[in-house]
């Protein structure tokens, strides 16, 4: 599990791009393409290594006036899955 103090960022070979043909955002990595849902997209856009998981959860909870615990659970789950799949680095 990823801690609140982790500073996740996408690995150098992983890119979030707009796919004009499909009119959708896509997370690209070697031999893989994933089309994130709106919640995942908001989290992915922030994975640049500057914010901690906790800071990201705070910011998103404030932006969307959502319960911080729920947002933190979503952020932690997604970042944990991305780290397990080798798409995210944490420091």
mmCIF file of C-alpha atoms in Angstrom:
data_model
loop_
_atom_site.group_PDB
_atom_site.id
_atom_site.type_symbol
_atom_site.label_atom_id
_atom_site.label_comp_id
_atom_site.label_asym_id
_atom_site.label_seq_id
_atom_site.Cartn_x
_atom_site.Cartn_y
_atom_site.Cartn_z
ATOM 1 C CA UNK A 1 0.000 0.000 0.000
ATOM 2 C CA UNK A 2 1.187 3.523 -0.781
ATOM 3 C CA UNK A 3 1.670 5.891 2.150
ATOM 4 C CA UNK A 4 0.286 9.432 2.402
ATOM 5 C CA UNK A 5 3.883 10.734 2.296
ATOM 6 C CA UNK A 6 4.733 9.115 -1.058
ATOM 7 C CA UNK A 7 5.350 11.456 -3.998
ATOM 8 C CA UNK A 8 4.197 9.470 -7.026
ATOM 9 C CA UNK A 9 5.101 10.277 -10.608
ATOM 10 C CA UNK A 10 4.609 8.490 -13.879
ATOM 11 C CA UNK A 11 7.627 6.473 -15.028
ATOM 12 C CA UNK A 12 9.566 8.037 -17.910
ATOM 13 C CA UNK A 13 8.130 5.529 -20.402
ATOM 14 C CA UNK A 14 4.512 6.223 -19.350
ATOM 15 C CA UNK A 15 2.581 9.110 -20.892
ATOM 16 C CA UNK A 16 -0.882 10.584 -20.505
ATOM 17 C CA UNK A 17 -2.000 11.787 -23.932
ATOM 18 C CA UNK A 18 -5.108 13.022 -25.695
ATOM 19 C CA UNK A 19 -6.200 10.613 -28.435
ATOM 20 C CA UNK A 20 -7.930 12.809 -31.010
ATOM 21 C CA UNK A 21 -9.189 9.839 -33.015
ATOM 22 C CA UNK A 22 -11.068 8.440 -30.022
ATOM 23 C CA UNK A 23 -11.660 11.844 -28.404
ATOM 24 C CA UNK A 24 -10.398 10.455 -25.114
ATOM 25 C CA UNK A 25 -7.412 10.562 -22.775
ATOM 26 C CA UNK A 26 -5.170 7.516 -22.855
ATOM 27 C CA UNK A 27 -2.412 6.342 -20.541
ATOM 28 C CA UNK A 28 0.306 4.918 -22.783
ATOM 29 C CA UNK A 29 3.093 2.580 -21.798
ATOM 30 C CA UNK A 30 5.004 -0.029 -23.790
ATOM 31 C CA UNK A 31 2.527 -2.560 -25.170
ATOM 32 C CA UNK A 32 -0.341 -1.113 -23.157
ATOM 33 C CA UNK A 33 -2.985 1.579 -23.514
ATOM 34 C CA UNK A 34 -5.504 2.389 -20.796
ATOM 35 C CA UNK A 35 -8.433 4.767 -21.058
ATOM 36 C CA UNK A 36 -8.916 6.281 -17.589
ATOM 37 C CA UNK A 37 -12.307 7.240 -16.227
ATOM 38 C CA UNK A 38 -12.811 10.875 -15.105
ATOM 39 C CA UNK A 39 -11.755 10.189 -11.504
ATOM 40 C CA UNK A 40 -8.582 8.362 -12.550
ATOM 41 C CA UNK A 41 -7.809 11.111 -15.058
ATOM 42 C CA UNK A 42 -7.854 13.795 -12.347
ATOM 43 C CA UNK A 43 -5.455 11.742 -10.255
ATOM 44 C CA UNK A 44 -3.173 10.867 -13.193
ATOM 45 C CA UNK A 45 -2.830 14.523 -14.195
ATOM 46 C CA UNK A 46 -1.353 15.277 -10.785
ATOM 47 C CA UNK A 47 1.214 12.468 -10.673
ATOM 48 C CA UNK A 48 4.325 14.548 -11.318
ATOM 49 C CA UNK A 49 6.257 13.896 -8.105
ATOM 50 C CA UNK A 50 5.515 17.290 -6.562
ATOM 51 C CA UNK A 51 2.514 16.421 -4.393
ATOM 52 C CA UNK A 52 2.336 13.678 -1.813
ATOM 53 C CA UNK A 53 -0.581 11.271 -1.927
ATOM 54 C CA UNK A 54 -2.019 13.064 1.105
ATOM 55 C CA UNK A 55 -1.645 16.513 -0.470
ATOM 56 C CA UNK A 56 -3.270 15.277 -3.666
ATOM 57 C CA UNK A 57 -6.195 13.828 -1.700
ATOM 58 C CA UNK A 58 -6.576 17.125 0.188
ATOM 59 C CA UNK A 59 -6.555 19.160 -3.031
ATOM 60 C CA UNK A 60 -9.073 16.953 -4.827
ATOM 61 C CA UNK A 61 -11.372 16.760 -1.803
ATOM 62 C CA UNK A 62 -11.392 20.557 -1.581
ATOM 63 C CA UNK A 63 -11.855 21.048 -5.341
ATOM 64 C CA UNK A 64 -14.815 18.689 -5.550
ATOM 65 C CA UNK A 65 -16.188 19.252 -2.029
ATOM 66 C CA UNK A 66 -15.973 15.519 -1.424
ATOM 67 C CA UNK A 67 -15.224 13.633 1.784
ATOM 68 C CA UNK A 68 -11.456 13.544 2.223
ATOM 69 C CA UNK A 69 -11.472 9.899 3.398
ATOM 70 C CA UNK A 70 -13.261 8.775 0.232
ATOM 71 C CA UNK A 71 -10.923 10.752 -2.025
ATOM 72 C CA UNK A 72 -7.859 9.473 -0.150
ATOM 73 C CA UNK A 73 -9.062 5.892 -0.597
ATOM 74 C CA UNK A 74 -9.503 6.420 -4.356
ATOM 75 C CA UNK A 75 -6.095 8.095 -4.746
ATOM 76 C CA UNK A 76 -4.311 5.446 -2.684
ATOM 77 C CA UNK A 77 -5.990 2.580 -4.530
ATOM 78 C CA UNK A 78 -5.159 3.951 -7.980
ATOM 79 C CA UNK A 79 -1.565 4.889 -7.144
ATOM 80 C CA UNK A 80 -1.028 1.495 -5.495
ATOM 81 C CA UNK A 81 -2.320 -0.306 -8.572
ATOM 82 C CA UNK A 82 -0.199 1.815 -10.906
ATOM 83 C CA UNK A 83 2.890 1.179 -8.768
ATOM 84 C CA UNK A 84 2.195 -2.564 -8.720
ATOM 85 C CA UNK A 85 1.888 -2.509 -12.530
ATOM 86 C CA UNK A 86 5.191 -0.634 -12.861
ATOM 87 C CA UNK A 87 3.673 2.584 -14.223
ATOM 88 C CA UNK A 88 4.443 4.873 -11.289
ATOM 89 C CA UNK A 89 7.542 5.646 -9.241
ATOM 90 C CA UNK A 90 7.313 6.932 -5.674
ATOM 91 C CA UNK A 91 9.836 8.717 -3.509
#
